[in-house]
Amino acid sequence: VLFYLFLGIALVSDIFMEAIEVITSKMETVIVPDADGNMISVDKPVWNATIANLTLMALGSSAPEIILSVLDTVTKLEETPSELGPQAIVGSAAFNLLVISAVSIVSVTEVKYILSLGVFVITAIFSTFAYVWFFLVLTVISPGRVELWEAGLTLGFMLVLVICAFAADKASERSLNKEDKK
């Protein structure tokens, strides 16, 4: 039974990730002037890559933990909730942050550079803050439970992250465009 549950979650997550790939790969054709002033057609992505990575891709890669946590919560509505949800999400986030980053760095032989340092710094700060906030919510502010206002504030922090990262991405884009024109 456990094998089939994991297989089902893997299939649903895979379908979800494929759908996200289709959504984020959409392109639109826009007409812009070239260096000589002639109008040319250029394909431009519909989704901003930073927004897509922070929202859709994060949701897709966390789909197994989210599905397991929702199923666990729904099956135990009148009981004390288990620690599966927080442990799965924190464990997955820590694994992604530490292990996946380390394997990616070791695996690549050529030197890579961070194109948009502002977005990197903002996501690094918010990632660190997320762990601190999670600790505060579960152990200091309201030990062992999450209150509605804490959940709402957490969602608000996510919105602030997306807005700040988008602004940093646009600033980086403008900076790169100015350098290209020189």
mmCIF file of C-alpha atoms in Angstrom:
data_model
loop_
_atom_site.group_PDB
_atom_site.id
_atom_site.type_symbol
_atom_site.label_atom_id
_atom_site.label_comp_id
_atom_site.label_asym_id
_atom_site.label_seq_id
_atom_site.Cartn_x
_atom_site.Cartn_y
_atom_site.Cartn_z
ATOM 1 C CA VAL A 1 0.000 0.000 0.000
ATOM 2 C CA LEU A 2 2.816 2.388 0.903
ATOM 3 C CA PHE A 3 4.561 1.648 -2.411
ATOM 4 C CA TYR A 4 1.384 2.469 -4.361
ATOM 5 C CA LEU A 5 0.888 5.671 -2.368
ATOM 6 C CA PHE A 6 4.413 6.818 -3.172
ATOM 7 C CA LEU A 7 3.983 5.788 -6.802
ATOM 8 C CA GLY A 8 0.748 7.772 -7.012
ATOM 9 C CA ILE A 9 2.370 10.848 -5.481
ATOM 10 C CA ALA A 10 5.316 10.513 -7.876
ATOM 11 C CA LEU A 11 2.976 10.302 -10.880
ATOM 12 C CA VAL A 12 0.883 13.279 -9.790
ATOM 13 C CA SER A 13 4.030 15.320 -9.093
ATOM 14 C CA ASP A 14 5.506 14.390 -12.467
ATOM 15 C CA ILE A 15 2.345 15.433 -14.302
ATOM 16 C CA PHE A 16 2.266 18.655 -12.295
ATOM 17 C CA MET A 17 5.906 19.462 -13.164
ATOM 18 C CA GLU A 18 5.271 18.776 -16.862
ATOM 19 C CA ALA A 19 2.302 21.145 -16.769
ATOM 20 C CA ILE A 20 4.483 23.808 -15.149
ATOM 21 C CA GLU A 21 7.105 23.342 -17.869
ATOM 22 C CA VAL A 22 4.453 23.873 -20.539
ATOM 23 C CA ILE A 23 3.162 27.001 -18.792
ATOM 24 C CA THR A 24 6.590 28.561 -18.217
ATOM 25 C CA SER A 25 7.895 27.795 -21.710
ATOM 26 C CA LYS A 26 5.128 29.801 -23.398
ATOM 27 C CA MET A 27 6.484 32.536 -25.648
ATOM 28 C CA GLU A 28 4.836 35.552 -27.206
ATOM 29 C CA THR A 29 5.998 37.412 -30.281
ATOM 30 C CA VAL A 30 6.560 41.121 -29.841
ATOM 31 C CA ILE A 31 7.666 43.675 -32.402
ATOM 32 C CA VAL A 32 10.568 45.875 -31.305
ATOM 33 C CA PRO A 33 12.964 48.219 -33.091
ATOM 34 C CA ASP A 34 16.475 46.920 -33.753
ATOM 35 C CA ALA A 35 19.691 48.974 -33.603
ATOM 36 C CA ASP A 36 18.981 50.473 -37.052
ATOM 37 C CA GLY A 37 15.404 51.439 -36.186
ATOM 38 C CA ASN A 38 13.808 48.643 -38.240
ATOM 39 C CA MET A 39 10.919 46.779 -36.627
ATOM 40 C CA ILE A 40 11.657 43.096 -35.969
ATOM 41 C CA SER A 41 9.739 40.235 -34.355
ATOM 42 C CA VAL A 42 11.236 38.802 -31.177
ATOM 43 C CA ASP A 43 10.022 35.868 -29.096
ATOM 44 C CA LYS A 44 9.698 36.834 -25.442
ATOM 45 C CA PRO A 45 8.757 34.514 -22.558
ATOM 46 C CA VAL A 46 5.309 35.156 -21.078
ATOM 47 C CA TRP A 47 6.465 34.251 -17.564
ATOM 48 C CA ASN A 48 9.292 36.057 -15.806
ATOM 49 C CA ALA A 49 11.856 33.366 -14.920
ATOM 50 C CA THR A 50 12.327 34.662 -11.370
ATOM 51 C CA ILE A 51 8.598 34.630 -10.658
ATOM 52 C CA ALA A 52 8.210 31.194 -12.244
ATOM 53 C CA ASN A 53 11.045 29.748 -10.134
ATOM 54 C CA LEU A 54 9.796 31.259 -6.888
ATOM 55 C CA THR A 55 6.177 30.240 -7.371
ATOM 56 C CA LEU A 56 5.366 27.513 -9.887
ATOM 57 C CA MET A 57 8.654 25.610 -9.811
ATOM 58 C CA ALA A 58 8.836 25.756 -6.016
ATOM 59 C CA LEU A 59 5.252 24.535 -5.791
ATOM 60 C CA GLY A 60 5.939 21.748 -8.274
ATOM 61 C CA SER A 61 9.108 20.530 -6.589
ATOM 62 C CA SER A 62 7.374 20.600 -3.197
ATOM 63 C CA ALA A 63 4.217 18.898 -4.464
ATOM 64 C CA PRO A 64 4.982 15.508 -2.816
ATOM 65 C CA GLU A 65 5.427 17.102 0.627
ATOM 66 C CA ILE A 66 2.357 19.267 0.153
ATOM 67 C CA ILE A 67 0.213 16.313 -0.947
ATOM 68 C CA LEU A 68 1.418 14.149 1.969
ATOM 69 C CA SER A 69 0.830 16.954 4.461
ATOM 70 C CA VAL A 70 -2.666 17.698 3.145
ATOM 71 C CA LEU A 71 -3.600 13.998 3.179
ATOM 72 C CA ASP A 72 -2.244 13.630 6.706
ATOM 73 C CA THR A 73 -4.168 16.707 7.880
ATOM 74 C CA VAL A 74 -7.432 15.708 6.195
ATOM 75 C CA THR A 75 -7.356 12.188 7.640
ATOM 76 C CA LYS A 76 -6.801 13.545 11.163
ATOM 77 C CA LEU A 77 -9.108 16.567 11.264
ATOM 78 C CA GLU A 78 -10.462 15.955 14.768
ATOM 79 C CA GLU A 79 -7.171 14.672 16.191
ATOM 80 C CA THR A 80 -3.886 16.255 17.167
ATOM 81 C CA PRO A 81 -1.979 16.817 13.923
ATOM 82 C CA SER A 82 1.157 14.800 13.357
ATOM 83 C CA GLU A 83 4.551 16.322 12.795
ATOM 84 C CA LEU A 84 4.752 14.921 9.256
ATOM 85 C CA GLY A 85 3.979 18.233 7.524
ATOM 86 C CA PRO A 86 6.532 20.479 9.223
ATOM 87 C CA GLN A 87 9.196 17.774 9.205
ATOM 88 C CA ALA A 88 8.681 16.917 5.531
ATOM 89 C CA ILE A 89 8.729 20.537 4.410
ATOM 90 C CA VAL A 90 11.705 21.600 6.535
ATOM 91 C CA GLY A 91 13.599 18.429 5.656
ATOM 92 C CA SER A 92 12.941 18.863 1.947
ATOM 93 C CA ALA A 93 13.888 22.543 2.024
ATOM 94 C CA ALA A 94 17.091 21.816 3.940
ATOM 95 C CA PHE A 95 17.948 18.986 1.533
ATOM 96 C CA ASN A 96 17.340 21.230 -1.475
ATOM 97 C CA LEU A 97 19.321 24.103 0.013
ATOM 98 C CA LEU A 98 22.315 22.088 1.199
ATOM 99 C CA VAL A 99 22.605 18.787 -0.670
ATOM 100 C CA ILE A 100 21.242 19.764 -4.091
ATOM 101 C CA SER A 101 23.306 22.968 -4.073
ATOM 102 C CA ALA A 102 26.451 21.048 -3.098
ATOM 103 C CA VAL A 103 25.944 18.349 -5.743
ATOM 104 C CA SER A 104 25.234 21.001 -8.385
ATOM 105 C CA ILE A 105 28.400 22.919 -7.513
ATOM 106 C CA VAL A 106 30.600 19.813 -7.525
ATOM 107 C CA SER A 107 29.055 18.430 -10.734
ATOM 108 C CA VAL A 108 29.724 21.465 -12.908
ATOM 109 C CA THR A 109 33.291 21.737 -14.155
ATOM 110 C CA GLU A 110 33.096 25.155 -15.787
ATOM 111 C CA VAL A 111 32.937 28.349 -13.766
ATOM 112 C CA LYS A 112 29.420 29.736 -13.377
ATOM 113 C CA TYR A 113 28.517 33.271 -12.399
ATOM 114 C CA ILE A 114 25.445 34.672 -10.695
ATOM 115 C CA LEU A 115 23.848 36.880 -13.317
ATOM 116 C CA SER A 116 21.466 38.674 -10.985
ATOM 117 C CA LEU A 117 23.194 39.095 -7.645
ATOM 118 C CA GLY A 118 20.280 41.117 -6.231
ATOM 119 C CA VAL A 119 17.815 38.253 -6.738
ATOM 120 C CA PHE A 120 20.320 35.814 -5.254
ATOM 121 C CA VAL A 121 20.854 37.952 -2.144
ATOM 122 C CA ILE A 122 17.115 38.513 -1.649
ATOM 123 C CA THR A 123 16.287 34.815 -1.931
ATOM 124 C CA ALA A 124 19.197 33.923 0.381
ATOM 125 C CA ILE A 125 18.004 36.402 3.016
ATOM 126 C CA PHE A 126 14.382 35.250 2.757
ATOM 127 C CA SER A 127 15.429 31.571 2.869
ATOM 128 C CA THR A 128 17.351 32.156 6.074
ATOM 129 C CA PHE A 129 14.493 34.210 7.491
ATOM 130 C CA ALA A 130 12.040 31.407 6.622
ATOM 131 C CA TYR A 131 13.907 28.957 8.867
ATOM 132 C CA VAL A 132 14.066 31.494 11.699
ATOM 133 C CA TRP A 133 10.362 32.372 11.272
ATOM 134 C CA PHE A 134 9.384 28.680 11.238
ATOM 135 C CA PHE A 135 11.349 28.127 14.446
ATOM 136 C CA LEU A 136 9.773 31.173 16.115
ATOM 137 C CA VAL A 137 6.240 30.161 15.131
ATOM 138 C CA LEU A 138 6.537 26.556 16.274
ATOM 139 C CA THR A 139 8.594 27.003 19.440
ATOM 140 C CA VAL A 140 8.389 30.589 20.717
ATOM 141 C CA ILE A 141 5.260 32.449 19.593
ATOM 142 C CA SER A 142 2.712 29.628 19.784
ATOM 143 C CA PRO A 143 4.530 26.406 20.727
ATOM 144 C CA GLY A 144 3.357 23.336 18.880
ATOM 145 C CA ARG A 145 0.661 25.030 16.803
ATOM 146 C CA VAL A 146 0.231 27.459 13.950
ATOM 147 C CA GLU A 147 -2.399 30.123 14.390
ATOM 148 C CA LEU A 148 -4.323 31.682 11.529
ATOM 149 C CA TRP A 149 -2.569 35.057 11.798
ATOM 150 C CA GLU A 150 0.829 33.306 11.636
ATOM 151 C CA ALA A 151 -0.189 31.429 8.515
ATOM 152 C CA GLY A 152 -1.470 34.651 6.934
ATOM 153 C CA LEU A 153 1.704 36.508 7.817
ATOM 154 C CA THR A 154 3.779 33.662 6.364
ATOM 155 C CA LEU A 155 1.835 33.900 3.108
ATOM 156 C CA GLY A 156 2.401 37.670 3.187
ATOM 157 C CA PHE A 157 6.152 37.098 3.557
ATOM 158 C CA MET A 158 6.027 34.942 0.427
ATOM 159 C CA LEU A 159 4.306 37.753 -1.456
ATOM 160 C CA VAL A 160 6.950 40.232 -0.238
ATOM 161 C CA LEU A 161 9.694 37.825 -1.378
ATOM 162 C CA VAL A 162 8.200 37.533 -4.862
ATOM 163 C CA ILE A 163 7.788 41.320 -5.189
ATOM 164 C CA CYS A 164 11.322 42.068 -3.951
ATOM 165 C CA ALA A 165 12.884 39.396 -6.172
ATOM 166 C CA PHE A 166 10.904 40.626 -9.196
ATOM 167 C CA ALA A 167 12.047 44.217 -8.528
ATOM 168 C CA ALA A 168 15.666 43.059 -8.196
ATOM 169 C CA ASP A 169 15.321 41.049 -11.409
ATOM 170 C CA LYS A 170 13.973 44.057 -13.305
ATOM 171 C CA ALA A 171 16.752 46.284 -11.888
ATOM 172 C CA SER A 172 19.338 43.727 -12.991
ATOM 173 C CA GLU A 173 17.701 43.530 -16.425
ATOM 174 C CA ARG A 174 17.835 47.337 -16.800
ATOM 175 C CA SER A 175 21.471 47.331 -15.699
ATOM 176 C CA LEU A 176 22.364 44.673 -18.275
ATOM 177 C CA ASN A 177 20.486 46.563 -20.999
ATOM 178 C CA LYS A 178 22.424 49.763 -20.195
ATOM 179 C CA GLU A 179 25.724 47.851 -20.432
ATOM 180 C CA ASP A 180 24.680 46.328 -23.767
ATOM 181 C CA LYS A 181 23.912 49.765 -25.217
ATOM 182 C CA LYS A 182 27.383 51.099 -24.350
#
